[in-house]
PDB file of C-alpha atoms in Angstrom:
ATOM      1  CA  UNK A   1      20.595   9.588   6.327  1.00  0.00           C
ATOM      2  CA  UNK A   2      16.267   8.872   5.290  1.00  0.00           C
ATOM      3  CA  UNK A   3      14.215   8.306   8.800  1.00  0.00           C
ATOM      4  CA  UNK A   4      10.218   7.270   9.290  1.00  0.00           C
ATOM      5  CA  UNK A   5       8.591   7.568  12.047  1.00  0.00           C
ATOM      6  CA  UNK A   6       4.925   6.064  13.418  1.00  0.00           C
ATOM      7  CA  UNK A   7       3.967   7.486  16.545  1.00  0.00           C
ATOM      8  CA  UNK A   8       1.103   5.102  17.310  1.00  0.00           C
ATOM      9  CA  UNK A   9       1.741   1.624  17.935  1.00  0.00           C
ATOM     10  CA  UNK A  10      -1.553   0.341  17.383  1.00  0.00           C
ATOM     11  CA  UNK A  11      -4.744   2.345  15.947  1.00  0.00           C
ATOM     12  CA  UNK A  12      -8.828   1.134  17.231  1.00  0.00           C
ATOM     13  CA  UNK A  13     -11.694   2.637  15.209  1.00  0.00           C
ATOM     14  CA  UNK A  14     -14.616   1.464  14.881  1.00  0.00           C
ATOM     15  CA  UNK A  15     -15.853  -0.249  11.326  1.00  0.00           C
ATOM     16  CA  UNK A  16     -17.952   2.611   9.151  1.00  0.00           C
ATOM     17  CA  UNK A  17     -15.842   5.335  11.129  1.00  0.00           C
ATOM     18  CA  UNK A  18     -12.419   7.421   9.456  1.00  0.00           C
ATOM     19  CA  UNK A  19      -9.076   5.591   9.910  1.00  0.00           C
ATOM     20  CA  UNK A  20      -5.764   7.718  10.041  1.00  0.00           C
ATOM     21  CA  UNK A  21      -2.363   6.336  10.050  1.00  0.00           C
ATOM     22  CA  UNK A  22       0.142   8.465  10.908  1.00  0.00           C
ATOM     23  CA  UNK A  23       3.683   9.293   9.665  1.00  0.00           C
ATOM     24  CA  UNK A  24       6.342  11.056   9.469  1.00  0.00           C
ATOM     25  CA  UNK A  25       9.155  11.455   7.782  1.00  0.00           C
ATOM     26  CA  UNK A  26      13.103  13.316   7.098  1.00  0.00           C
ATOM     27  CA  UNK A  27      14.955  12.805   4.238  1.00  0.00           C
ATOM     28  CA  UNK A  28      17.589  15.164   2.061  1.00  0.00           C
ATOM     29  CA  UNK A  29      16.006  16.274  -1.224  1.00  0.00           C
ATOM     30  CA  UNK A  30      12.387  15.379  -2.657  1.00  0.00           C
ATOM     31  CA  UNK A  31      11.175  12.247  -0.726  1.00  0.00           C
ATOM     32  CA  UNK A  32       9.893   9.196  -2.392  1.00  0.00           C
ATOM     33  CA  UNK A  33       6.899   7.891  -0.278  1.00  0.00           C
ATOM     34  CA  UNK A  34       4.651   4.292   0.591  1.00  0.00           C
ATOM     35  CA  UNK A  35       2.547   2.906   2.262  1.00  0.00           C
ATOM     36  CA  UNK A  36       2.267  -1.064   2.989  1.00  0.00           C
ATOM     37  CA  UNK A  37       0.085  -3.076   4.235  1.00  0.00           C
ATOM     38  CA  UNK A  38       0.602  -7.028   5.833  1.00  0.00           C
ATOM     39  CA  UNK A  39      -1.842  -8.775   6.636  1.00  0.00           C
ATOM     40  CA  UNK A  40      -1.579 -12.006   9.437  1.00  0.00           C
ATOM     41  CA  UNK A  41       0.834 -14.673   8.136  1.00  0.00           C
ATOM     42  CA  UNK A  42       1.431 -12.835   4.606  1.00  0.00           C
ATOM     43  CA  UNK A  43       3.751 -10.949   3.173  1.00  0.00           C
ATOM     44  CA  UNK A  44       3.570  -7.256   1.985  1.00  0.00           C
ATOM     45  CA  UNK A  45       1.350  -5.434  -0.425  1.00  0.00           C
ATOM     46  CA  UNK A  46       1.815  -2.192  -1.905  1.00  0.00           C
ATOM     47  CA  UNK A  47      -0.886   0.278  -0.984  1.00  0.00           C
ATOM     48  CA  UNK A  48      -0.233   3.749  -2.658  1.00  0.00           C
ATOM     49  CA  UNK A  49       2.927   5.966  -3.198  1.00  0.00           C
ATOM     50  CA  UNK A  50       3.793   9.713  -3.273  1.00  0.00           C
ATOM     51  CA  UNK A  51       6.648  10.760  -5.827  1.00  0.00           C
ATOM     52  CA  UNK A  52       5.575  14.073  -7.242  1.00  0.00           C
ATOM     53  CA  UNK A  53       1.849  16.167  -8.009  1.00  0.00           C
ATOM     54  CA  UNK A  54      -1.025  15.774  -6.288  1.00  0.00           C
ATOM     55  CA  UNK A  55      -0.374  16.280  -2.402  1.00  0.00           C
ATOM     56  CA  UNK A  56      -3.676  13.412  -2.295  1.00  0.00           C
ATOM     57  CA  UNK A  57      -2.921   9.943  -3.567  1.00  0.00           C
ATOM     58  CA  UNK A  58      -5.553   7.554  -3.843  1.00  0.00           C
ATOM     59  CA  UNK A  59      -4.424   3.963  -3.782  1.00  0.00           C
ATOM     60  CA  UNK A  60      -5.407   0.418  -3.511  1.00  0.00           C
ATOM     61  CA  UNK A  61      -8.799  -0.568  -1.405  1.00  0.00           C
ATOM     62  CA  UNK A  62     -10.322   2.723  -1.071  1.00  0.00           C
ATOM     63  CA  UNK A  63      -7.433   3.901   0.906  1.00  0.00           C
ATOM     64  CA  UNK A  64      -5.678   7.723   0.510  1.00  0.00           C
ATOM     65  CA  UNK A  65      -2.858   9.807   1.625  1.00  0.00           C
ATOM     66  CA  UNK A  66      -1.669  12.959   1.875  1.00  0.00           C
ATOM     67  CA  UNK A  67       1.754  14.596   1.853  1.00  0.00           C
ATOM     68  CA  UNK A  68       2.207  17.513   3.433  1.00  0.00           C
ATOM     69  CA  UNK A  69       5.781  19.229   2.979  1.00  0.00           C
ATOM     70  CA  UNK A  70       5.390  21.892   5.982  1.00  0.00           C
ATOM     71  CA  UNK A  71       5.353  18.937   8.274  1.00  0.00           C
ATOM     72  CA  UNK A  72       7.230  16.512   6.799  1.00  0.00           C
ATOM     73  CA  UNK A  73       3.852  14.075   7.283  1.00  0.00           C
ATOM     74  CA  UNK A  74       1.944  11.349   4.729  1.00  0.00           C
ATOM     75  CA  UNK A  75      -0.104  10.209   6.492  1.00  0.00           C
ATOM     76  CA  UNK A  76      -2.688   7.140   6.062  1.00  0.00           C
ATOM     77  CA  UNK A  77      -6.702   7.693   5.934  1.00  0.00           C
ATOM     78  CA  UNK A  78      -9.884   6.077   5.120  1.00  0.00           C
ATOM     79  CA  UNK A  79     -12.889   7.493   5.122  1.00  0.00           C
ATOM     80  CA  UNK A  80     -14.933   4.276   6.204  1.00  0.00           C
ATOM     81  CA  UNK A  81     -13.190   1.516   7.724  1.00  0.00           C
ATOM     82  CA  UNK A  82     -13.845  -2.231   7.719  1.00  0.00           C
ATOM     83  CA  UNK A  83     -13.520  -5.093  10.072  1.00  0.00           C
ATOM     84  CA  UNK A  84     -11.155  -6.296   6.708  1.00  0.00           C
ATOM     85  CA  UNK A  85      -9.159  -3.457   6.960  1.00  0.00           C
ATOM     86  CA  UNK A  86      -7.249  -4.752   9.987  1.00  0.00           C
ATOM     87  CA  UNK A  87      -3.764  -5.557   9.512  1.00  0.00           C
ATOM     88  CA  UNK A  88      -0.556  -4.281  10.044  1.00  0.00           C
ATOM     89  CA  UNK A  89       0.712  -0.972   7.900  1.00  0.00           C
ATOM     90  CA  UNK A  90       4.032   0.203   6.947  1.00  0.00           C
ATOM     91  CA  UNK A  91       4.763   3.565   5.870  1.00  0.00           C
ATOM     92  CA  UNK A  92       8.229   3.583   3.853  1.00  0.00           C
ATOM     93  CA  UNK A  93      10.470   6.688   2.445  1.00  0.00           C
ATOM     94  CA  UNK A  94      13.571   6.986   0.089  1.00  0.00           C
ATOM     95  CA  UNK A  95      15.348   9.883  -1.557  1.00  0.00           C
ATOM     96  CA  UNK A  96      15.379   9.823  -5.291  1.00  0.00           C
ATOM     97  CA  UNK A  97      19.315   8.816  -4.923  1.00  0.00           C
ATOM     98  CA  UNK A  98      18.331   5.046  -4.762  1.00  0.00           C
ATOM     99  CA  UNK A  99      15.869   2.387  -4.095  1.00  0.00           C
ATOM    100  CA  UNK A 100      16.036   0.821  -0.832  1.00  0.00           C
ATOM    101  CA  UNK A 101      13.456   1.725   1.354  1.00  0.00           C
ATOM    102  CA  UNK A 102      13.372   2.626   5.359  1.00  0.00           C
ATOM    103  CA  UNK A 103      10.676   1.325   6.966  1.00  0.00           C
ATOM    104  CA  UNK A 104       8.928   3.003   9.853  1.00  0.00           C
ATOM    105  CA  UNK A 105       8.202   0.268  12.865  1.00  0.00           C
ATOM    106  CA  UNK A 106       4.553  -0.067  11.768  1.00  0.00           C
ATOM    107  CA  UNK A 107       1.617   0.639  13.156  1.00  0.00           C
ATOM    108  CA  UNK A 108      -1.572  -2.146  14.479  1.00  0.00           C
ATOM    109  CA  UNK A 109      -4.890  -1.140  12.790  1.00  0.00           C
ATOM    110  CA  UNK A 110      -7.646  -2.623  14.520  1.00  0.00           C
ATOM    111  CA  UNK A 111     -11.375  -2.046  13.011  1.00  0.00           C
ATOM    112  CA  UNK A 112     -13.968  -3.452  15.168  1.00  0.00           C
ATOM    113  CA  UNK A 113     -17.955  -4.171  14.350  1.00  0.00           C
TER     114      UNK A 113
ATOM    115  CA  UNK B   1       3.091  -5.161 -10.980  1.00  0.00           C
ATOM    116  CA  UNK B   2       5.578  -8.152 -10.459  1.00  0.00           C
ATOM    117  CA  UNK B   3       4.132 -11.559  -9.248  1.00  0.00           C
ATOM    118  CA  UNK B   4       6.977 -12.707  -6.406  1.00  0.00           C
ATOM    119  CA  UNK B   5       7.313 -16.471  -5.857  1.00  0.00           C
ATOM    120  CA  UNK B   6       9.520 -17.116  -2.525  1.00  0.00           C
ATOM    121  CA  UNK B   7      10.778 -20.895  -1.619  1.00  0.00           C
ATOM    122  CA  UNK B   8      10.200 -22.412   1.136  1.00  0.00           C
ATOM    123  CA  UNK B   9       6.853 -20.079   2.229  1.00  0.00           C
ATOM    124  CA  UNK B  10       7.987 -21.408   5.805  1.00  0.00           C
ATOM    125  CA  UNK B  11      10.475 -23.876   7.560  1.00  0.00           C
ATOM    126  CA  UNK B  12      12.211 -25.440  10.743  1.00  0.00           C
ATOM    127  CA  UNK B  13      15.515 -25.541  10.961  1.00  0.00           C
ATOM    128  CA  UNK B  14      17.968 -26.942  12.719  1.00  0.00           C
ATOM    129  CA  UNK B  15      20.868 -24.098  15.021  1.00  0.00           C
ATOM    130  CA  UNK B  16      23.981 -24.566  12.932  1.00  0.00           C
ATOM    131  CA  UNK B  17      22.701 -25.391   9.687  1.00  0.00           C
ATOM    132  CA  UNK B  18      22.423 -22.978   6.212  1.00  0.00           C
ATOM    133  CA  UNK B  19      19.056 -22.596   4.363  1.00  0.00           C
ATOM    134  CA  UNK B  20      18.554 -21.595   0.827  1.00  0.00           C
ATOM    135  CA  UNK B  21      15.789 -19.405  -0.364  1.00  0.00           C
ATOM    136  CA  UNK B  22      14.737 -18.939  -3.853  1.00  0.00           C
ATOM    137  CA  UNK B  23      13.162 -16.375  -5.132  1.00  0.00           C
ATOM    138  CA  UNK B  24      11.801 -16.013  -8.990  1.00  0.00           C
ATOM    139  CA  UNK B  25      10.416 -12.874 -10.948  1.00  0.00           C
ATOM    140  CA  UNK B  26       7.768 -13.193 -13.671  1.00  0.00           C
ATOM    141  CA  UNK B  27       9.536 -10.184 -15.598  1.00  0.00           C
ATOM    142  CA  UNK B  28      12.889  -9.074 -16.119  1.00  0.00           C
ATOM    143  CA  UNK B  29      13.755  -6.419 -13.365  1.00  0.00           C
ATOM    144  CA  UNK B  30      17.445  -5.045 -12.756  1.00  0.00           C
ATOM    145  CA  UNK B  31      17.551  -4.925  -9.163  1.00  0.00           C
ATOM    146  CA  UNK B  32      16.274  -7.381  -6.814  1.00  0.00           C
ATOM    147  CA  UNK B  33      16.417  -6.869  -2.940  1.00  0.00           C
ATOM    148  CA  UNK B  34      16.158  -9.011   0.505  1.00  0.00           C
ATOM    149  CA  UNK B  35      14.857  -7.910   3.371  1.00  0.00           C
ATOM    150  CA  UNK B  36      14.287  -9.670   7.170  1.00  0.00           C
ATOM    151  CA  UNK B  37      11.464  -8.913   9.716  1.00  0.00           C
ATOM    152  CA  UNK B  38      12.376 -10.040  12.764  1.00  0.00           C
ATOM    153  CA  UNK B  39       9.215 -10.751  14.734  1.00  0.00           C
ATOM    154  CA  UNK B  40       6.976  -8.173  15.685  1.00  0.00           C
ATOM    155  CA  UNK B  41       9.785  -5.422  14.057  1.00  0.00           C
ATOM    156  CA  UNK B  42       9.381  -3.296  11.093  1.00  0.00           C
ATOM    157  CA  UNK B  43      11.596  -4.336   8.250  1.00  0.00           C
ATOM    158  CA  UNK B  44      15.791  -4.466   7.458  1.00  0.00           C
ATOM    159  CA  UNK B  45      17.228  -4.579   3.702  1.00  0.00           C
ATOM    160  CA  UNK B  46      20.151  -7.187   4.194  1.00  0.00           C
ATOM    161  CA  UNK B  47      21.702  -6.343   0.315  1.00  0.00           C
ATOM    162  CA  UNK B  48      20.624  -5.428  -3.045  1.00  0.00           C
ATOM    163  CA  UNK B  49      21.688  -7.704  -5.816  1.00  0.00           C
ATOM    164  CA  UNK B  50      21.653  -6.584  -9.783  1.00  0.00           C
ATOM    165  CA  UNK B  51      22.465  -9.379 -11.583  1.00  0.00           C
ATOM    166  CA  UNK B  52      25.821  -9.251 -12.667  1.00  0.00           C
ATOM    167  CA  UNK B  53      27.153  -8.133  -9.913  1.00  0.00           C
ATOM    168  CA  UNK B  54      27.911  -8.683  -6.559  1.00  0.00           C
ATOM    169  CA  UNK B  55      25.259  -8.183  -4.262  1.00  0.00           C
ATOM    170  CA  UNK B  56      25.815  -4.582  -1.786  1.00  0.00           C
ATOM    171  CA  UNK B  57      25.149  -5.657   2.090  1.00  0.00           C
ATOM    172  CA  UNK B  58      24.273  -3.117   4.746  1.00  0.00           C
ATOM    173  CA  UNK B  59      25.862  -1.922   7.652  1.00  0.00           C
ATOM    174  CA  UNK B  60      25.181  -5.154  10.332  1.00  0.00           C
ATOM    175  CA  UNK B  61      25.248  -8.084   7.256  1.00  0.00           C
ATOM    176  CA  UNK B  62      27.991  -8.946   5.874  1.00  0.00           C
ATOM    177  CA  UNK B  63      28.373 -11.894   2.793  1.00  0.00           C
ATOM    178  CA  UNK B  64      29.494 -14.887   4.911  1.00  0.00           C
ATOM    179  CA  UNK B  65      26.476 -14.622   6.858  1.00  0.00           C
ATOM    180  CA  UNK B  66      24.064 -13.842   4.002  1.00  0.00           C
ATOM    181  CA  UNK B  67      25.637 -15.160   0.238  1.00  0.00           C
ATOM    182  CA  UNK B  68      23.265 -13.966  -2.875  1.00  0.00           C
ATOM    183  CA  UNK B  69      22.942 -15.250  -6.208  1.00  0.00           C
ATOM    184  CA  UNK B  70      21.722 -13.548  -8.851  1.00  0.00           C
ATOM    185  CA  UNK B  71      22.228 -15.436 -11.888  1.00  0.00           C
ATOM    186  CA  UNK B  72      20.074 -14.176 -14.564  1.00  0.00           C
ATOM    187  CA  UNK B  73      17.031 -11.496 -14.460  1.00  0.00           C
ATOM    188  CA  UNK B  74      13.732 -13.307 -13.014  1.00  0.00           C
ATOM    189  CA  UNK B  75      15.803 -14.932 -10.035  1.00  0.00           C
ATOM    190  CA  UNK B  76      17.805 -14.676  -7.030  1.00  0.00           C
ATOM    191  CA  UNK B  77      18.566 -16.585  -3.758  1.00  0.00           C
ATOM    192  CA  UNK B  78      19.494 -15.930  -0.577  1.00  0.00           C
ATOM    193  CA  UNK B  79      21.395 -17.917   1.899  1.00  0.00           C
ATOM    194  CA  UNK B  80      20.764 -17.647   5.805  1.00  0.00           C
ATOM    195  CA  UNK B  81      23.966 -20.187   6.821  1.00  0.00           C
ATOM    196  CA  UNK B  82      25.602 -21.494  10.001  1.00  0.00           C
ATOM    197  CA  UNK B  83      21.774 -20.091  11.516  1.00  0.00           C
ATOM    198  CA  UNK B  84      21.277 -19.100  15.023  1.00  0.00           C
ATOM    199  CA  UNK B  85      17.093 -18.897  16.952  1.00  0.00           C
ATOM    200  CA  UNK B  86      18.345 -14.812  16.672  1.00  0.00           C
ATOM    201  CA  UNK B  87      17.898 -16.339  12.558  1.00  0.00           C
ATOM    202  CA  UNK B  88      14.389 -16.568  13.131  1.00  0.00           C
ATOM    203  CA  UNK B  89      12.810 -13.835  11.008  1.00  0.00           C
ATOM    204  CA  UNK B  90      10.809 -13.605   7.500  1.00  0.00           C
ATOM    205  CA  UNK B  91      13.119 -13.303   4.653  1.00  0.00           C
ATOM    206  CA  UNK B  92      11.584 -11.515   1.745  1.00  0.00           C
ATOM    207  CA  UNK B  93      12.307 -10.759  -1.819  1.00  0.00           C
ATOM    208  CA  UNK B  94      11.391  -7.584  -3.206  1.00  0.00           C
ATOM    209  CA  UNK B  95      11.826  -5.537  -7.223  1.00  0.00           C
ATOM    210  CA  UNK B  96      11.678  -2.832  -8.050  1.00  0.00           C
ATOM    211  CA  UNK B  97      10.270  -3.237 -12.175  1.00  0.00           C
ATOM    212  CA  UNK B  98      11.154  -1.678 -15.080  1.00  0.00           C
ATOM    213  CA  UNK B  99      13.212   0.413 -12.821  1.00  0.00           C
ATOM    214  CA  UNK B 100      10.397   2.045 -11.667  1.00  0.00           C
ATOM    215  CA  UNK B 101       9.606   3.485  -8.418  1.00  0.00           C
ATOM    216  CA  UNK B 102       7.262   1.136  -6.588  1.00  0.00           C
ATOM    217  CA  UNK B 103       8.830  -1.857  -5.044  1.00  0.00           C
ATOM    218  CA  UNK B 104       6.126  -5.006  -4.810  1.00  0.00           C
ATOM    219  CA  UNK B 105       7.620  -7.949  -2.342  1.00  0.00           C
ATOM    220  CA  UNK B 106       6.614 -11.733  -2.221  1.00  0.00           C
ATOM    221  CA  UNK B 107       5.405 -13.589   0.702  1.00  0.00           C
ATOM    222  CA  UNK B 108       7.929 -13.911   2.483  1.00  0.00           C
ATOM    223  CA  UNK B 109      10.284 -17.177   3.819  1.00  0.00           C
ATOM    224  CA  UNK B 110       9.465 -17.472   7.758  1.00  0.00           C
ATOM    225  CA  UNK B 111      12.247 -18.626   9.265  1.00  0.00           C
ATOM    226  CA  UNK B 112      12.308 -20.994  12.516  1.00  0.00           C
ATOM    227  CA  UNK B 113      15.112 -21.859  14.283  1.00  0.00           C
ATOM    228  CA  UNK B 114      14.925 -24.087  16.954  1.00  0.00           C
TER     229      UNK B 114
END
């Protein structure tokens, strides 16, 4: 079985400050990890993924994520938050036996001016 | 990546009716996925649709309620049958272009059942 946990329902950060959105996972075998963003009244947009290789993955809109195997985590980060980053963020995982993704419950990010 | 178009984008449906959602992709893809996002919830996989074979449904979803067609490599439909207010959700089509590792999503079809 595979699962993802996003422990925070909401993250609040001031514009210009660094942000972190947390994600931990459970999967048998090697994890394929993803971050998606959902803006209000929109579908999901792919941000970044970790399949293999460097633990620090860079993605769209200045976001990056760090894969930590020992802590089974894949936290999303950005050095300097923008108000326009305010959205719902989903972490997802799958193993290497199939393509279906298991999503976390989502974390609402609010960046205030 | 892939450009995924869904129709309708939004609809308000009467209880007991059925609605078919269309998903069109700008490239040929083997695997297409249908997800549901209930209000304030995360995404749940309904089924995987491969061209030339019957869709594979996840636990809790059945073909009679959510029939799926996959007539070619760029198109799929999902029907939500005999709708009830509990079916009010966003239904999202997604694909894995070129059999790659990334799954891309359409904008979703936002259904409200009254």
